[in-house]
Coordinates of C-alpha atoms in Angstrom, one line a residue:
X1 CA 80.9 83.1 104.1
X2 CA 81.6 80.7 102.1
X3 CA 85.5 79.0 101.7
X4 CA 84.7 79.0 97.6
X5 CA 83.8 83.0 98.4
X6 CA 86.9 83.8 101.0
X7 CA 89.0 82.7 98.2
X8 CA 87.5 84.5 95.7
X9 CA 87.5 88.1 97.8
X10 CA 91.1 86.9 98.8
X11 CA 91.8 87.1 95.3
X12 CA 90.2 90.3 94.1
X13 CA 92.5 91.9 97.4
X14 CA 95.5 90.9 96.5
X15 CA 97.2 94.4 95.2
X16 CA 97.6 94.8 91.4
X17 CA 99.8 97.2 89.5
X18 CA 97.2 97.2 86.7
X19 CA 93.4 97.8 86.8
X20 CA 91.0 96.1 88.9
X21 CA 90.2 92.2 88.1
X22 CA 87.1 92.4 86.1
X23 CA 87.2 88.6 85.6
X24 CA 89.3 85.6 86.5
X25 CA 91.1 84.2 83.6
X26 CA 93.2 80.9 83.2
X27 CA 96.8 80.7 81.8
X28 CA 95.5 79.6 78.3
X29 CA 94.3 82.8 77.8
X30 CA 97.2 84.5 77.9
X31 CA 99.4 81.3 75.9
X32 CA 96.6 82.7 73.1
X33 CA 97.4 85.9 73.5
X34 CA 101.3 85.8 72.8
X35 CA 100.4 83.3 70.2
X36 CA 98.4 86.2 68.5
X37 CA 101.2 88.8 69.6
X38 CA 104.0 86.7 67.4
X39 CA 101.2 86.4 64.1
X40 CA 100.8 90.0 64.1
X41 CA 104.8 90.1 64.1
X42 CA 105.1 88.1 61.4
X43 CA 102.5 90.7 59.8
X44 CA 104.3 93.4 60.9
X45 CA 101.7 94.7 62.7
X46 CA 103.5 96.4 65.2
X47 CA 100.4 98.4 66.4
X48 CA 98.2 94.9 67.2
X49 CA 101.5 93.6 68.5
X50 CA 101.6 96.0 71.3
X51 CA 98.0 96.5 71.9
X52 CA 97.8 92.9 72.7
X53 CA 101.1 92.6 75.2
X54 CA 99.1 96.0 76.5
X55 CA 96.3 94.0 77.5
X56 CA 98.4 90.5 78.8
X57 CA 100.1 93.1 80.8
X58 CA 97.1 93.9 82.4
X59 CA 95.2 90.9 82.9
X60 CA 97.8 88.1 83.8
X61 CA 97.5 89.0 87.6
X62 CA 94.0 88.1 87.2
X63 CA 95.2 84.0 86.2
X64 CA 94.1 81.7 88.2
X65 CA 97.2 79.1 87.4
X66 CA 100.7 79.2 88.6
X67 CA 102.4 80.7 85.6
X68 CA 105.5 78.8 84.6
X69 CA 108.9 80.5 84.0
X70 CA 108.8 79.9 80.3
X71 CA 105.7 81.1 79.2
X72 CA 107.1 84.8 81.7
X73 CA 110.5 84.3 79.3
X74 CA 108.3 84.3 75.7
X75 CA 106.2 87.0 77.0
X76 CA 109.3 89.1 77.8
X77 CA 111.1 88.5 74.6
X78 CA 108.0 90.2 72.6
X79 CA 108.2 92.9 74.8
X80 CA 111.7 93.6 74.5
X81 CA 111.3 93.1 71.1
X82 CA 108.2 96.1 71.1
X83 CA 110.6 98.1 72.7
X84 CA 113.6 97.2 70.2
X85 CA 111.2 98.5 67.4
X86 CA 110.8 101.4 69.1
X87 CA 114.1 102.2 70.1
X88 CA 114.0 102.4 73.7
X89 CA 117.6 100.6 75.0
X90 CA 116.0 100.8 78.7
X91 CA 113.0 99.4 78.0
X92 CA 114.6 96.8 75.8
X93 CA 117.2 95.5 78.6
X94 CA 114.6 95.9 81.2
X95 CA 112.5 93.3 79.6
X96 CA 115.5 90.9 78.1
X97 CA 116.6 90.9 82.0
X98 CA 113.2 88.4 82.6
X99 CA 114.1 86.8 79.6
X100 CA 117.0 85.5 80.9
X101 CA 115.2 83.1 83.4
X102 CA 115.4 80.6 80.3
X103 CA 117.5 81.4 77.3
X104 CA 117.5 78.3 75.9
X105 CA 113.7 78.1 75.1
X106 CA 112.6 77.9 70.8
X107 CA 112.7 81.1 69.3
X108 CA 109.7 82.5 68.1
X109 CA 109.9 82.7 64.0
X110 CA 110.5 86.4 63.6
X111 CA 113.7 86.0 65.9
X112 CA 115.0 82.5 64.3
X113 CA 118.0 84.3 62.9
X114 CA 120.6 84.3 65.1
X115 CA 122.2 87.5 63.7
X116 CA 119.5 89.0 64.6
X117 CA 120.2 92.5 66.5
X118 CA 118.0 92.0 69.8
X119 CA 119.1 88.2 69.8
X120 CA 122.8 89.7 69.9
X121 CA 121.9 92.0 72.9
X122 CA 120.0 88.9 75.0
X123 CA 123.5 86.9 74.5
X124 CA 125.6 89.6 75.8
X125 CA 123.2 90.7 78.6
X126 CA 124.4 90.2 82.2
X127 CA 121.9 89.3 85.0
X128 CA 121.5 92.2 87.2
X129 CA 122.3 91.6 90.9
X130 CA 120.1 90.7 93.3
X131 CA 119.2 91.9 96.3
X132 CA 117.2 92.2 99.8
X133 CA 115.3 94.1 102.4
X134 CA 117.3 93.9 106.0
X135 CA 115.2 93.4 108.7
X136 CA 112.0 92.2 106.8
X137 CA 110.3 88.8 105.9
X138 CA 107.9 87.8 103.5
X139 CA 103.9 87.9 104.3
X140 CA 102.8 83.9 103.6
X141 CA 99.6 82.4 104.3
X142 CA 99.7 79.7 106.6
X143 CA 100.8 76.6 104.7
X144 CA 100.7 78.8 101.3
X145 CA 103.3 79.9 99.3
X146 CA 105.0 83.2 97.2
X147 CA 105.9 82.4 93.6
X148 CA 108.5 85.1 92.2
X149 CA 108.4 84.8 88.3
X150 CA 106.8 81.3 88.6
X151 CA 109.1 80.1 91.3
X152 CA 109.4 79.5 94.9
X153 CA 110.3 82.8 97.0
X154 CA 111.8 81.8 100.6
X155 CA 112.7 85.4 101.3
X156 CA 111.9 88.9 100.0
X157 CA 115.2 88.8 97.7
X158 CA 114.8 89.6 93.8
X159 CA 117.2 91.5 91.1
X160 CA 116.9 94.9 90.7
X161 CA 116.1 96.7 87.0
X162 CA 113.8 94.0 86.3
X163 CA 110.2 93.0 85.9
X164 CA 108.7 90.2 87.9
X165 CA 105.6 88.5 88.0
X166 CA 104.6 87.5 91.6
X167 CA 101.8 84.9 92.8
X168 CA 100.3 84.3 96.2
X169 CA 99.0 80.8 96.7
X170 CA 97.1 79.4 99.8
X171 CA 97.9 76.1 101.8
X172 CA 96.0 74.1 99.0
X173 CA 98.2 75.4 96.4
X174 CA 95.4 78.0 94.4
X175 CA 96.7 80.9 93.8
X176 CA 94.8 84.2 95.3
X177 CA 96.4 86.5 93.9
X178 CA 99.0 88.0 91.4
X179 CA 100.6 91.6 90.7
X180 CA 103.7 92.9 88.5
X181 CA 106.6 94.1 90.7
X182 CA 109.4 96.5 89.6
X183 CA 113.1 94.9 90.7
X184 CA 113.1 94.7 94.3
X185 CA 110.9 97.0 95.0
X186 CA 108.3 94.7 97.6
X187 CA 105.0 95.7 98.0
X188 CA 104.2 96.4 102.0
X189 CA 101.4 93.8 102.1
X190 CA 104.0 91.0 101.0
X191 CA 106.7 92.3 104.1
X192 CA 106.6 91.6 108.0
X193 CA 109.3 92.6 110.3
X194 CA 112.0 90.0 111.0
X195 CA 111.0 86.5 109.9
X196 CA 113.0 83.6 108.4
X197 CA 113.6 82.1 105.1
X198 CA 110.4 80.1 104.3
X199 CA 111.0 76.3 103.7
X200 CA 108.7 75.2 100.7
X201 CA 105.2 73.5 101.2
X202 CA 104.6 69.9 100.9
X203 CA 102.5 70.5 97.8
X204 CA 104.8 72.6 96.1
X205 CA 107.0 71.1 93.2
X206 CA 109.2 72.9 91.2
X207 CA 108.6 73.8 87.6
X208 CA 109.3 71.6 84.7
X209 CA 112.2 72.8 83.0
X210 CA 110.5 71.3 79.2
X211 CA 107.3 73.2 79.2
X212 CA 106.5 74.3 75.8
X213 CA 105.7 78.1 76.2
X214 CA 103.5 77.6 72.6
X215 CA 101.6 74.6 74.0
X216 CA 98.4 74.9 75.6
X217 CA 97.9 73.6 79.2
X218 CA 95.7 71.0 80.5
X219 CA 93.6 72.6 83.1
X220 CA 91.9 69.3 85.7
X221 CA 88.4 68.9 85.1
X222 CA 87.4 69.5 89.4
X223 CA 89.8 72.6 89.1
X224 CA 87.7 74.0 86.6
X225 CA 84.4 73.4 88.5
X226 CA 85.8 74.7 91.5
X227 CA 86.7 78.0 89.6
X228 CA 83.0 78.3 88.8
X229 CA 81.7 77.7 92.0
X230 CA 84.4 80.9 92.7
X231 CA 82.7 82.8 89.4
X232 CA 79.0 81.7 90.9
X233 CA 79.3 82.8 94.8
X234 CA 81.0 86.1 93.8
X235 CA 78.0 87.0 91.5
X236 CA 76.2 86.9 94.2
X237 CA 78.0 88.3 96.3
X238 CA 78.2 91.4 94.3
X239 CA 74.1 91.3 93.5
X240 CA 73.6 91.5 97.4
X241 CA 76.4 94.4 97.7
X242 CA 74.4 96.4 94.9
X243 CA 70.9 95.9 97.2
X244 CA 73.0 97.1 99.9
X245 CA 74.4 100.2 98.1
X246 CA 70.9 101.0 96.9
X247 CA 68.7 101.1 100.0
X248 CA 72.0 103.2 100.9
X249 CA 71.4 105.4 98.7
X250 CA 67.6 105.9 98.8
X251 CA 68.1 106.8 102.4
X252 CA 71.0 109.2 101.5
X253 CA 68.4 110.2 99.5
X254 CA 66.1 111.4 102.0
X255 CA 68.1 112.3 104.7
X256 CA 69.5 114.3 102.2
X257 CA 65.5 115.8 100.9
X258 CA 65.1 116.9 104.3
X259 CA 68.0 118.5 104.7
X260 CA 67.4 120.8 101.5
X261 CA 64.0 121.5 102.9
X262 CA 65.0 122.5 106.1
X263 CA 67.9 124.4 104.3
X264 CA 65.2 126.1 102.5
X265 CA 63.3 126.9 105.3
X266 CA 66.1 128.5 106.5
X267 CA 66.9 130.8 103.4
X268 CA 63.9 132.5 103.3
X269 CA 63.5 132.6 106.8
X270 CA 66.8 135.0 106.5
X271 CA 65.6 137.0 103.4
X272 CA 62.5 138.0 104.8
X273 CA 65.0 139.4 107.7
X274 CA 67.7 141.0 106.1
X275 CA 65.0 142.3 103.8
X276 CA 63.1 143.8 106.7
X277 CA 66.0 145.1 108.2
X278 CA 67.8 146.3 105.6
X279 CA 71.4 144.4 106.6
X280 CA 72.5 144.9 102.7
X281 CA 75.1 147.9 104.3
X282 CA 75.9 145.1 107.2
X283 CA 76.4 142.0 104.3
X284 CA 79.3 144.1 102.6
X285 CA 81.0 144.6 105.3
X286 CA 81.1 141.1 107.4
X287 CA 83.8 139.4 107.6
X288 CA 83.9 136.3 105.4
X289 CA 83.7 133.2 105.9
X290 CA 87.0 131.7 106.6
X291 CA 88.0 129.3 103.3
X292 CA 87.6 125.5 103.8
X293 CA 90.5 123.2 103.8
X294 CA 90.4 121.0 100.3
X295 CA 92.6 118.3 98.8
X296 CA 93.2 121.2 96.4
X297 CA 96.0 122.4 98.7
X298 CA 97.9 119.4 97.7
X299 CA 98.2 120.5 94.2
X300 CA 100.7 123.5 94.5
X301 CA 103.5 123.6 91.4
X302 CA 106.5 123.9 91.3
X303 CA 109.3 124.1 88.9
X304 CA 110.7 127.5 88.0
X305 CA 108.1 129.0 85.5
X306 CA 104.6 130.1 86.9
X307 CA 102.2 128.1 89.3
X308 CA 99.7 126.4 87.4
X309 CA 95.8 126.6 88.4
X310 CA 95.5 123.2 89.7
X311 CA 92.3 124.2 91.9
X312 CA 89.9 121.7 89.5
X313 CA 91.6 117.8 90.7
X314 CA 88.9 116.8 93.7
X315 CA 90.9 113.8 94.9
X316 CA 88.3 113.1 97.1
X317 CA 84.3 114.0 97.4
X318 CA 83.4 116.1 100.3
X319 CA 80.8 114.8 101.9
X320 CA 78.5 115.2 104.9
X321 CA 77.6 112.8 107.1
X322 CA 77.6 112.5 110.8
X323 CA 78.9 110.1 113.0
X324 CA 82.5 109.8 111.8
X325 CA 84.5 106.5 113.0
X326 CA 86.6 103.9 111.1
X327 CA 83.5 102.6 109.0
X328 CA 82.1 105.6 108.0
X329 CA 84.4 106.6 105.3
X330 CA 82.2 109.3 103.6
X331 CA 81.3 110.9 107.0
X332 CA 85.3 110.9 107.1
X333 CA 86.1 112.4 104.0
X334 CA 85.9 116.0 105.4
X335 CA 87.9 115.4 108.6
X336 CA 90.7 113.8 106.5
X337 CA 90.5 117.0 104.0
X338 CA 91.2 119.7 106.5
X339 CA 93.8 117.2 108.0
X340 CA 91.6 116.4 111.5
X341 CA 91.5 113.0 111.7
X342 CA 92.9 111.4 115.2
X343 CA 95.9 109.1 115.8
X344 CA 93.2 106.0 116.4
X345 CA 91.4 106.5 113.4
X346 CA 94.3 106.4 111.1
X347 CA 95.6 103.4 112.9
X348 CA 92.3 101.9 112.3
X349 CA 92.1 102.8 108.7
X350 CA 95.8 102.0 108.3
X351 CA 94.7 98.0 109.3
X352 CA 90.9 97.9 107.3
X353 CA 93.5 99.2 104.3
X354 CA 95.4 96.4 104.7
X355 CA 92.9 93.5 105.9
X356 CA 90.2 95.4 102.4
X357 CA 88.9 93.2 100.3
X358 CA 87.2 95.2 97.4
X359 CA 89.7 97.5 95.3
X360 CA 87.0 100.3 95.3
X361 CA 87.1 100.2 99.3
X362 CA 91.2 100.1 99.4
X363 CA 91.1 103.0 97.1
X364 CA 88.6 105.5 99.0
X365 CA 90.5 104.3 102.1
X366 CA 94.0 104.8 100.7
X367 CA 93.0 108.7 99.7
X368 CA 91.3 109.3 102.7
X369 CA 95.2 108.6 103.9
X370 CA 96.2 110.8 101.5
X371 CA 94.7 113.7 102.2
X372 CA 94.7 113.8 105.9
X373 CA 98.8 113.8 105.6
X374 CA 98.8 116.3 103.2
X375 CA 96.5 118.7 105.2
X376 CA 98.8 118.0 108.4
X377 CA 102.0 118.8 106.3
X378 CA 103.3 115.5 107.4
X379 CA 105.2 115.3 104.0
X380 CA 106.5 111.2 105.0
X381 CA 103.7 110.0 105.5
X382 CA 101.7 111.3 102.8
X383 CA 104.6 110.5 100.0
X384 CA 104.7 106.8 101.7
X385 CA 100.3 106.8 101.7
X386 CA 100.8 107.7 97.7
X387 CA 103.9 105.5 96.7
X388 CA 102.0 103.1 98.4
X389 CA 98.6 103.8 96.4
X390 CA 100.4 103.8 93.1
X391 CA 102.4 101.3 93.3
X392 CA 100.1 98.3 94.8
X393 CA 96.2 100.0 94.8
X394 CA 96.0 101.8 91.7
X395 CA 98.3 103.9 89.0
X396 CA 95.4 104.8 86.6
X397 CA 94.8 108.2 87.9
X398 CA 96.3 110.8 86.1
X399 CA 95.9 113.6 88.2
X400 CA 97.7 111.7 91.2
X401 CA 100.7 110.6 89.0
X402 CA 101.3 114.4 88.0
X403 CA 100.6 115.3 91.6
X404 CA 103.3 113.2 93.0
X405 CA 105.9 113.8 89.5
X406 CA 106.2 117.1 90.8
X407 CA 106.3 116.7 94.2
X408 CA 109.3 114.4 93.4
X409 CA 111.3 116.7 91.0
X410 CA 111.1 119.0 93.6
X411 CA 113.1 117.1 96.3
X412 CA 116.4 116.7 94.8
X413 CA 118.3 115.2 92.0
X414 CA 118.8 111.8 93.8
X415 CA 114.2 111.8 92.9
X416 CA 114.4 112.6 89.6
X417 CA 113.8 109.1 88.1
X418 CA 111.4 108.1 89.8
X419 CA 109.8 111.7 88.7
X420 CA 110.4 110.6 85.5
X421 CA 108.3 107.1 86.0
X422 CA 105.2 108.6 87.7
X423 CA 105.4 111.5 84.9
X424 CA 105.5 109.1 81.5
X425 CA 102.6 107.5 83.6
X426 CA 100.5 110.7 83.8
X427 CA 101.5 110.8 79.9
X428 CA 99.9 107.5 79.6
X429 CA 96.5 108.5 81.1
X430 CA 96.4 112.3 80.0
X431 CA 93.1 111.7 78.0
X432 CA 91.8 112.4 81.4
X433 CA 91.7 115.5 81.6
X434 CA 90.7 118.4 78.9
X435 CA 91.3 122.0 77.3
X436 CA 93.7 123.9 78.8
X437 CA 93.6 122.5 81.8
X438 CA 95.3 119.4 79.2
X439 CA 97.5 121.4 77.9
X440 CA 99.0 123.0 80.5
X441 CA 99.5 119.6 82.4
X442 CA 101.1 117.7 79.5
X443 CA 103.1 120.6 79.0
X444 CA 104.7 120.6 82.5
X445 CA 105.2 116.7 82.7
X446 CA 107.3 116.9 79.2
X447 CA 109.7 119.7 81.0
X448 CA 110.2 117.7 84.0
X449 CA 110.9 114.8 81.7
X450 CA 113.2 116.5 79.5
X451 CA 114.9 119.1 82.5
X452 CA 115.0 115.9 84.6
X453 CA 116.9 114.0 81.9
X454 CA 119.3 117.0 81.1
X455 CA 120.5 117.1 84.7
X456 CA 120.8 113.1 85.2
X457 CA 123.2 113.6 82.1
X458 CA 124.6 116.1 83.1
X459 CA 125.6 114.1 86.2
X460 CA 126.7 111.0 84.3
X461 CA 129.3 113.2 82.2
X462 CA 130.5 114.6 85.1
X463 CA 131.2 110.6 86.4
X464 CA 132.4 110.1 82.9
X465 CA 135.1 112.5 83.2
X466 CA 135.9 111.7 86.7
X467 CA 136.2 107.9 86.0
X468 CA 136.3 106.6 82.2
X469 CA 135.0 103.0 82.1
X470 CA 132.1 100.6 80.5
X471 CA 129.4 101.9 83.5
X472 CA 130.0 105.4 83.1
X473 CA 130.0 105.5 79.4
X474 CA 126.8 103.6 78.8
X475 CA 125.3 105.6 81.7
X476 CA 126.1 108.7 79.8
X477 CA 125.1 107.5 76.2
X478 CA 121.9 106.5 78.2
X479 CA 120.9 109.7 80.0
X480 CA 122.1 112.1 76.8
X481 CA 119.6 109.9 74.4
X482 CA 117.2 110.0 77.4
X483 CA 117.2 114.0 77.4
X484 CA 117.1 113.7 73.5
X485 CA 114.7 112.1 72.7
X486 CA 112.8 113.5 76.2
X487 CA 113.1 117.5 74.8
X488 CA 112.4 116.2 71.1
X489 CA 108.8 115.2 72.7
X490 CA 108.7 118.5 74.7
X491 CA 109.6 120.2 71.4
X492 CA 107.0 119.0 69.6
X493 CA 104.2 119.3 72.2
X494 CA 105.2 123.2 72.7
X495 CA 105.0 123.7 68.7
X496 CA 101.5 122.2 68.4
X497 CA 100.2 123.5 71.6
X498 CA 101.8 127.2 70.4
X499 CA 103.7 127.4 73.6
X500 CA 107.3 128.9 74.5
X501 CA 109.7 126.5 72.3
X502 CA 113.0 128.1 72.6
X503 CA 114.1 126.3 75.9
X504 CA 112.8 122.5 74.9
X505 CA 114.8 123.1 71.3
X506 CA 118.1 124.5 73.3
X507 CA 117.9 121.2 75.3
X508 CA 117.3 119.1 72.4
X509 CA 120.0 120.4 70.4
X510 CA 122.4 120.4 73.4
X511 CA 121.7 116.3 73.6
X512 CA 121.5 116.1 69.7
X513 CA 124.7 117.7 68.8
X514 CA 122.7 118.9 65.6
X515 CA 119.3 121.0 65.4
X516 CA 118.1 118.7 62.3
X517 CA 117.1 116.5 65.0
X518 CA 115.2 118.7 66.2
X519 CA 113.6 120.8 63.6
X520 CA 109.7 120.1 64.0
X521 CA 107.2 120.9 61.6

């Protein structure tokens, strides 16, 4: 293998909170893109606005450049500013936290006056603190380098309640890959145990504090042939994966022809028999057979009203194949649903997960995980195998997010935001599923947002009442607006889905102090 090809499979590895890399892309895409987010401001075109920040949300962990701090701070002030039109305080401050890496850079033109409301919140906003993981290091490549939000990262140390953007760049200085990361919450590819503060690499030099964010960068002539050498040996890479997969699948194919026939053979072998001997008395009585083990066992629900019939999410295909050991994943697919896969081979799928290359391989690998934990009842590992897809593999599936919502609502109080996350994600992605089936999931993710919210207030009042200071209140006017707005969207769903609306209006009004707010038509 080539080293132009290593780097390029390094890169498509390198866990991503958003979709798969379908192309590499260089940091004047994305300068275009906020360029075109701040003209559609000036329109007022809020929906272009967002669609496009949408979409640089997504692909900036595809860039190939370093991205500076100040191009991170203009992209943040549009999205707190997306989130200021839509009146989401968390949201908002979450954002204006990364703004803060640079709050003296130009103001964009729809933000020029200084009176301006969000410009007021950015100049009271404190930093949030920052903080470590004991006992762990960061994962480096020899000679290479982590970038946190376009800077040097010596240990795994960032501030919490606050997006960052983080690079991993080889001993030559190219980055191989990029991924969003929520506060201090470090991916496990990114940790070791123990380890040192990094010292900086020769090559690395810090980032000019003057960079013009609106300014397009001036990428080096070699750099840009080296990137399509990259773009060349992957195609080819992927045209000699495809021949692979198909004479695969033509022998699937057979192996699989026979198998029907012989299957066939089979059947009417037995109906000439039971016909002869007239075993139609024997067939209602026989015991039957006893039910196989499926990933639908993971999908029991909870919260207080009704269990809903879940039995139609296939997490994983069953398949058939002989020979199961650490390469064969589809032979292993049924062993991992009725939870029989040994110590060794999870130890050996726990290290291809890690050492994977393709995103399609981590994710059938990562489920395989999944499901074996689940079938063993080994609740741990199978919340840490899911936190783990969803957080650095993939969070696109809808039916995982709602899977692992509940499952967090039902562990405690101390769970419910995080239930709250993974549930607004399901939200996000509900288009995947249909009819009632639709229905009746959206339904249960808007009570556990708006039941989850009611009790976090609840708990914040409490505080309040115990302890009367600038935390306390914002964290009740927080949480009471949460559950607000929270049972005005359950509300809403019930009424146009014709469902039970009295509790989600009882809530609403509760947070409300007034039922206008939440009188839907």
């Amino acid at each position: 293998m080539s080293r132009f090809l290593a780097a390029a499979l390094l890169f498509a590895a390198w866990p991503t909170q958003a979709q798969e890399c379908e192309e590499p892309i260089d940091i004047n895409r994305f300068i275009a893109g906020m360029e075109a987010v701040d003209q559609a401001i000036d329109k007022v075109n809020v929906t272009t606005a967002r669609a496009i920040l949408q979409d640089l949300k997504s692909t900036l962990p595809c860039c190939q450049d370093r991205v500076h701090p100040n191009h991170l701070v203009r992209y943040a002030r549009q999205q707190a500013l997306s989130n200021f039109w839509d009146q989401d305080e968390f949201a908002t401050e979450y954002w204006a936290q990364m703004a803060l890496l640079n709050p003296d850079i130009a103001w964009p033109p729809s933000l020029n006056n200084p009176d301006h409301p969000l410009r007021d919140l950015l100049g009271y906003l404190e930093p949030q603190m920052t903080i470590g993981i004991d006992g762990k290091g960061l994962a480096v490549p020899k000679g290479g380098a982590v970038l946190m939000d376009g800077v040097f990262l010596a240990e795994p140390k960032a501030t919490i309640d606050t997006p960052h953007f983080v690079q991993r760049l080889d001993n030559d200085g190219y980055v191989i890959g990029g991924f969003w990361q929520d506060g201090s919450a470090f991916p496990d590819e990114l940790l070791i145990e123990g380890g040192e503060a990094h010292k900086p690499p020769r090559w690395y030099e810090p980032p000019a504090a003057d960079v013009d964010p609106k300014k397009a960068v001036k990428i080096d002539t070699k750099e840009v042939t080296r990137r399509w050498k990259l773009a060349y040996e992957a195609e080819l890479d992927a045209y000699e994966e495809e021949q692979l997969r198909e004479r695969a699948l033509a022998a699937e194919k057979k192996r699989r022809e026979r198998r029907e026939a012989k299957e066939a053979r089979q059947a009417a072998k037995l109906e000439r028999k039971t016909a002869k001997e007239k075993v139609e008395q024997v067939v209602a009585t026989t015991e039957p057979e006893p039910e196989e083990a499926t990933p639908e066992k993971w999908l029991e629900f909870g919260f207080e009203k009704g269990r809903a019939a879940l039995g139609d999410i296939h997490v994983l295909e069953v398949g058939s194949v002989a020979d199961v050991d650490c390469d064969d994943l589809l032979g292993m697919e049924p062993f991992s649903i009725m939870g029989r896969l040994k110590e060794d081979q999870i130890q050996c799928l726990e290290l291809r997960l890690r050492h994977a290359q393709k995103q399609t391989t981590k994710d059938r690998i990562s489920r395989l995980l999944m499901a074996d934990a689940w079938s063993k009842n080994e609740s741990h590992r199978w919340e840490s195998a899911v936190r783990r897809h969803l957080t650095t593999i993939g969070r696109s599936d809808a039916a995982l997010c709602f899977i692992f919502a509940i499952y967090l609502a039902k562990q405690g109080e101390d769970r419910f935001r995080e239930a709250i996350r993974w549930s607004n994600l399901a939200l996000e992605n509900s288009l995947q599923w249909e009819g009632d089936l639709r229905v009746e999931r959206m339904y249960a993710l808007y009570r556990l947002n708006a039941l989850a919210a009611h009790q976090l207030w609840q708990e914040a009042t409490s505080a309040l009442m115990e302890d009367r200071n600038d935390v306390t209140k914002h964290s009740e006017a927080f949480w009471r607006n949460q559950t607000k707005s929270h049972a005005r969207e359950w509300l809403a769903f019930a009424t146009a889905a014709e469902a039970d609306v009295e509790l989600p209006f009882e809530v609403c009004v509760s947070a409300a102090g007034t039922a206008d707010y939440c009188l839907v038509e």
